[in-house]
Tab-separated table of C-alpha atoms in Angstrom:
chain	number	residue	atom	x	y	z
A	1	ARG	CA	11.294	14.588	22.708
A	2	VAL	CA	14.941	14.748	21.550
A	3	ARG	CA	15.640	17.396	18.958
A	4	ALA	CA	18.690	19.201	17.610
A	5	SER	CA	17.767	22.179	19.744
A	6	ASN	CA	17.876	20.342	23.042
A	7	LEU	CA	20.726	17.874	22.792
A	8	SER	CA	22.346	19.458	25.864
A	9	LEU	CA	19.639	17.946	28.083
A	10	ARG	CA	20.451	14.818	30.105
A	11	ILE	CA	18.211	12.260	31.818
A	12	THR	CA	18.635	11.135	35.441
A	13	GLU	CA	20.992	8.120	35.648
A	14	GLY	CA	19.795	6.773	39.005
A	15	ASN	CA	22.075	4.832	41.264
A	16	GLY	CA	24.430	3.827	38.471
A	17	THR	CA	24.289	0.055	39.175
A	18	ASP	CA	21.113	-1.447	37.691
A	19	GLU	CA	20.251	-1.974	34.025
A	20	ILE	CA	18.015	1.100	33.812
A	21	SER	CA	20.928	3.284	35.113
A	22	LYS	CA	23.310	1.776	32.527
A	23	LEU	CA	20.781	2.367	29.786
A	24	ALA	CA	20.437	6.033	30.970
A	25	GLN	CA	24.235	6.404	30.983
A	26	ASN	CA	24.529	5.057	27.441
A	27	PHE	CA	21.700	7.347	26.315
A	28	ASN	CA	23.339	10.389	27.940
A	29	ARG	CA	26.657	9.460	26.250
A	30	LEU	CA	24.882	9.293	22.937
A	31	LEU	CA	23.350	12.746	23.506
A	32	LYS	CA	26.772	14.108	24.389
A	33	HIS	CA	28.326	12.801	21.181
A	34	LEU	CA	25.418	14.078	19.072
A	35	ASP	CA	25.570	17.464	20.825
A	36	ASN	CA	29.279	17.795	20.009
A	37	ALA	CA	28.796	16.724	16.408
A	38	PHE	CA	25.916	19.219	15.887
A	39	GLU	CA	27.817	22.031	17.513
A	40	ILE	CA	30.867	21.449	15.288
A	41	GLN	CA	28.694	21.356	12.171
A	42	GLN	CA	26.569	24.428	13.073
A	43	THR	CA	29.656	26.535	14.006
A	44	TYR	CA	31.580	25.696	10.910
A	45	VAL	CA	28.633	26.116	8.521
A	46	THR	CA	27.932	29.535	10.132
A	47	ASN	CA	31.428	30.825	9.478
A	48	ALA	CA	32.629	28.799	6.500
A	49	SER	CA	31.047	31.073	3.854
A	50	HIS	CA	33.081	34.056	5.070
A	51	GLU	CA	36.288	32.046	5.490
A	52	LEU	CA	35.946	30.714	1.949
A	53	LYS	CA	34.832	33.983	0.274
A	54	SER	CA	37.502	36.239	1.711
A	55	PRO	CA	40.584	34.526	0.162
A	56	VAL	CA	38.705	33.948	-3.153
A	57	THR	CA	37.895	37.674	-3.324
A	58	SER	CA	41.485	38.586	-2.459
A	59	ILE	CA	42.888	36.230	-5.138
A	60	ILE	CA	40.559	37.612	-7.797
A	61	GLY	CA	41.372	41.182	-6.858
A	62	GLU	CA	45.124	40.560	-6.835
A	63	ILE	CA	45.056	38.959	-10.260
A	64	GLU	CA	42.839	41.678	-11.728
A	65	VAL	CA	45.175	44.439	-10.525
A	66	THR	CA	48.264	42.584	-11.676
A	67	LEU	CA	46.845	42.005	-15.184
A	68	ASN	CA	45.681	45.579	-15.484
A	69	ARG	CA	48.966	46.596	-17.128
A	70	GLU	CA	52.464	45.306	-17.944
A	71	ARG	CA	54.666	44.976	-14.809
A	72	ALA	CA	58.226	44.204	-13.900
A	73	PRO	CA	59.148	40.583	-13.124
A	74	GLU	CA	59.621	41.306	-9.420
A	75	GLU	CA	56.078	42.744	-9.254
A	76	TYR	CA	54.677	39.524	-10.769
A	77	GLN	CA	56.614	37.548	-8.222
A	78	LYS	CA	55.171	39.623	-5.423
A	79	ALA	CA	51.683	39.107	-6.767
A	80	LEU	CA	52.128	35.388	-7.126
A	81	LYS	CA	53.410	35.146	-3.573
A	82	SER	CA	50.314	36.980	-2.333
A	83	VAL	CA	48.025	34.692	-4.376
A	84	LEU	CA	49.889	31.626	-3.014
A	85	ASN	CA	49.413	32.832	0.497
A	86	ASP	CA	45.698	33.279	-0.029
A	87	ALA	CA	45.439	29.911	-1.792
A	88	GLU	CA	47.163	28.186	1.119
A	89	GLY	CA	44.623	29.764	3.526
A	90	LEU	CA	41.829	28.603	1.245
A	91	ASN	CA	43.233	25.084	1.158
A	92	GLU	CA	43.413	24.954	4.936
A	93	THR	CA	39.800	26.081	5.203
A	94	ILE	CA	38.738	23.391	2.674
A	95	THR	CA	40.721	20.819	4.707
A	96	GLY	CA	38.763	21.868	7.771
A	97	LEU	CA	35.481	21.324	5.946
A	98	MET	CA	36.680	17.895	4.873
A	99	GLU	CA	37.536	17.067	8.453
A	100	LEU	CA	34.179	18.261	9.570
A	101	ALA	CA	32.543	15.935	7.044
A	102	GLN	CA	34.790	13.111	8.339
A	103	VAL	CA	33.716	13.864	11.908
A	104	ASP	CA	30.078	13.675	10.917
A	105	MET	CA	30.441	10.567	8.752
A	106	SER	CA	32.653	8.696	11.166
A	107	TYR	CA	30.351	9.306	14.099
A	108	THR	CA	27.113	8.501	12.365
A	109	GLN	CA	28.384	5.474	10.330
A	110	ALA	CA	31.066	3.813	12.392
A	111	ALA	CA	30.621	2.195	15.835
A	112	LEU	CA	33.173	2.768	18.530
A	113	SER	CA	35.792	0.048	18.888
A	114	PRO	CA	38.946	-0.602	20.979
A	115	VAL	CA	41.857	1.554	19.734
A	116	ALA	CA	45.337	0.677	20.886
A	117	ILE	CA	46.956	4.052	21.612
A	118	ASP	CA	50.566	2.806	21.442
A	119	GLU	CA	50.000	1.402	17.957
A	120	LEU	CA	48.247	4.593	16.885
A	121	ILE	CA	51.199	6.680	18.059
A	122	TRP	CA	53.646	4.607	16.010
A	123	GLU	CA	51.400	4.909	12.972
A	124	LEU	CA	51.426	8.681	13.413
A	125	ALA	CA	55.248	8.646	13.826
A	126	GLU	CA	55.616	6.804	10.544
A	127	HIS	CA	53.326	9.273	8.758
A	128	TRP	CA	55.015	12.375	10.099
A	129	THR	CA	58.543	11.023	9.584
A	130	GLU	CA	57.766	10.533	5.895
A	131	LYS	CA	56.228	13.962	5.736
A	132	VAL	CA	58.752	16.096	7.586
A	133	GLY	CA	61.935	13.930	7.533
A	134	LYS	CA	63.804	11.504	9.691
A	135	GLY	CA	64.465	12.572	13.303
A	136	LEU	CA	61.963	15.404	13.314
A	137	PHE	CA	59.186	13.434	15.053
A	138	ALA	CA	60.418	11.766	18.207
A	139	VAL	CA	58.321	9.298	20.283
A	140	ASN	CA	59.278	8.979	23.934
A	141	VAL	CA	57.600	6.044	25.688
A	142	VAL	CA	57.799	6.842	29.411
A	143	ASN	CA	55.767	3.989	30.889
A	144	LEU	CA	53.459	1.175	29.712
A	145	PRO	CA	51.210	-1.122	31.759
A	146	ASP	CA	51.725	-4.876	31.823
A	147	ASP	CA	48.169	-5.503	30.592
A	148	PRO	CA	47.977	-4.422	26.894
A	149	GLU	CA	44.271	-3.838	27.206
A	150	LYS	CA	45.052	-0.879	29.480
A	151	LEU	CA	46.432	0.807	26.375
A	152	GLN	CA	43.078	0.645	24.687
A	153	ILE	CA	40.205	3.135	24.622
A	154	ARG	CA	36.796	2.815	23.039
A	155	ALA	CA	36.853	5.425	20.257
A	156	ASN	CA	36.716	5.988	16.522
A	157	LYS	CA	40.256	5.679	15.149
A	158	ALA	CA	39.721	8.002	12.195
A	159	LEU	CA	38.558	10.757	14.436
A	160	LEU	CA	41.433	10.306	16.880
A	161	ILE	CA	43.849	10.578	13.940
A	162	ILE	CA	42.207	13.896	12.914
A	163	ALA	CA	42.474	15.263	16.445
A	164	LEU	CA	46.123	14.310	17.009
A	165	ASN	CA	47.184	15.413	13.510
A	166	ASN	CA	45.629	18.805	14.144
A	167	ILE	CA	47.862	19.240	17.210
A	168	ILE	CA	50.959	17.838	15.494
A	169	SER	CA	50.401	20.004	12.427
A	170	ASN	CA	50.165	23.129	14.598
A	171	ALA	CA	53.289	22.091	16.436
A	172	TYR	CA	55.270	22.090	13.198
A	173	LYS	CA	53.598	25.196	11.769
A	174	PHE	CA	54.238	27.383	14.790
A	175	SER	CA	57.837	26.139	15.301
A	176	ASP	CA	58.800	26.536	11.659
A	177	ASN	CA	59.070	22.767	11.221
A	178	ARG	CA	61.460	22.180	14.101
A	179	ARG	CA	61.548	18.838	15.918
A	180	VAL	CA	58.353	17.731	17.602
A	181	GLN	CA	58.207	15.207	20.513
A	182	CYS	CA	55.419	12.865	21.340
A	183	GLY	CA	55.379	11.427	24.834
A	184	LEU	CA	53.361	8.400	25.847
A	185	TYR	CA	52.697	7.465	29.478
A	186	ALA	CA	50.259	4.785	30.483
A	187	ASP	CA	49.475	2.885	33.678
A	188	ASN	CA	46.437	0.944	34.891
A	189	SER	CA	44.278	3.986	35.360
A	190	HIS	CA	44.980	6.457	32.585
A	191	ILE	CA	46.846	7.205	29.327
A	192	ASN	CA	48.701	10.442	28.641
A	193	ILE	CA	49.731	11.576	25.131
A	194	THR	CA	51.892	14.740	25.145
A	195	ILE	CA	52.790	16.671	22.018
A	196	THR	CA	55.664	19.167	22.622
A	197	ASP	CA	57.128	21.747	20.275
A	198	SER	CA	59.683	24.587	20.502
A	199	GLY	CA	57.578	27.151	18.700
A	200	VAL	CA	56.113	30.586	19.397
A	201	GLY	CA	54.132	29.363	22.348
A	202	ILE	CA	50.743	30.584	23.613
A	203	PRO	CA	50.331	33.715	25.768
A	204	ALA	CA	49.117	32.764	29.227
A	205	GLU	CA	45.863	34.754	28.940
A	206	GLU	CA	44.979	32.942	25.682
A	207	LYS	CA	45.408	29.291	26.585
A	208	GLU	CA	41.749	28.880	27.480
A	209	LYS	CA	40.630	30.418	24.170
A	210	VAL	CA	42.592	28.279	21.647
A	211	PHE	CA	39.881	25.609	21.578
A	212	GLU	CA	37.165	28.156	20.729
A	213	SER	CA	35.904	28.129	17.113
A	214	PHE	CA	37.856	30.407	14.759
A	215	TYR	CA	40.048	31.795	17.522
A	216	ARG	CA	43.585	32.644	16.495
A	217	GLY	CA	46.300	33.752	18.936
A	218	THR	CA	47.554	37.296	18.883
A	219	ASN	CA	51.087	36.083	18.212
A	220	VAL	CA	50.356	33.910	15.186
A	221	LYS	CA	48.873	36.443	12.783
A	222	ASP	CA	51.796	35.883	10.371
A	223	TYR	CA	50.943	32.186	10.049
A	224	ASN	CA	48.210	30.799	7.816
A	225	GLY	CA	45.286	29.267	9.605
A	226	THR	CA	41.533	29.382	10.254
A	227	GLY	CA	41.303	28.730	14.004
A	228	ILE	CA	39.121	25.695	13.478
A	229	GLY	CA	41.639	22.779	13.937
A	230	LEU	CA	41.957	22.853	17.745
A	231	TYR	CA	38.182	23.489	18.035
A	232	ILE	CA	37.487	20.231	16.183
A	233	THR	CA	40.232	18.497	18.127
A	234	GLY	CA	38.659	19.560	21.460
A	235	LYS	CA	35.248	18.273	20.458
A	236	ILE	CA	36.608	14.916	19.234
A	237	ILE	CA	38.602	14.301	22.395
A	238	SER	CA	35.561	15.230	24.465
A	239	MET	CA	33.478	12.695	22.540
A	240	PHE	CA	35.764	9.927	23.847
A	241	ASN	CA	35.823	11.341	27.433
A	242	GLY	CA	39.315	12.670	27.165
A	243	ILE	CA	40.752	15.837	28.748
A	244	ILE	CA	43.192	18.287	27.181
A	245	ASN	CA	45.702	20.368	29.160
A	246	ILE	CA	48.072	22.976	27.760
A	247	THR	CA	51.458	24.068	29.202
A	248	SER	CA	53.056	26.892	27.224
A	249	ASP	CA	55.573	29.714	27.409
A	250	ALA	CA	55.436	32.463	24.773
A	251	GLY	CA	58.566	32.299	22.605
A	252	ILE	CA	59.698	28.920	24.101
A	253	GLY	CA	57.169	26.287	23.088
A	254	THR	CA	53.959	24.391	23.913
A	255	SER	CA	53.060	20.998	25.343
A	256	ILE	CA	49.529	19.709	24.840
A	257	THR	CA	48.559	16.656	26.945
A	258	ILE	CA	45.540	14.454	26.217
A	259	THR	CA	44.451	12.216	29.099
A	260	PHE	CA	42.106	9.218	28.842
A	261	ARG	CA	40.912	7.505	32.009
A	262	ILE	CA	40.966	3.667	31.869
A	263	PRO	CA	38.077	1.885	33.606
């Protein structure tokens, strides 16, 4: 019997050629997607109460202390900056919760459909150009296959946008809004999407940890964040059988490459 507690189990797929094997493969794929979705939900719900309560407590305390007596204008400015910093962290946590809800809703309510990756990249380019300014999001198309269907993967577009936007948002955050590049390479067997920034980078010993829930790098403590964005991204990309690789040098920048195999 399939339950939330045993979604990691898989059934034998047989020789992979007959109808029973294909049915087993589809069933295992469904279990994988459900397992990812449940893990995202359970992890975030477990930690969200603390992540929401801490900044709220800090904001209340800061305001109470500030209002305790008359203060100089510069003290009020300092207090407001502290409150703003906590509010921004709270906003990021709430955004993560909304993304979690989107992951759950999109998976349970929307069927997978062909998504043209090149068109998706140009949509993201338009969005980020409007958000950060002209010339600050550069798309580099390295290679495209002759068959346009080789640029398509079966996925949920809304979830892919969340995953890619999490990476791009981090690229701008940790590079202080410097130029971000998006490379697209595709042939008849696979598609590569590479997001490159010139930010603080990731220490070598931490590259395997950045996709863990609520993990934050030791060199980004001065930046707002919850450590949930890349965790959600990793789960979404895994849902659609993608692979993520990171190349990074601390103090120089980071390149994150997402690879999808084309059948």
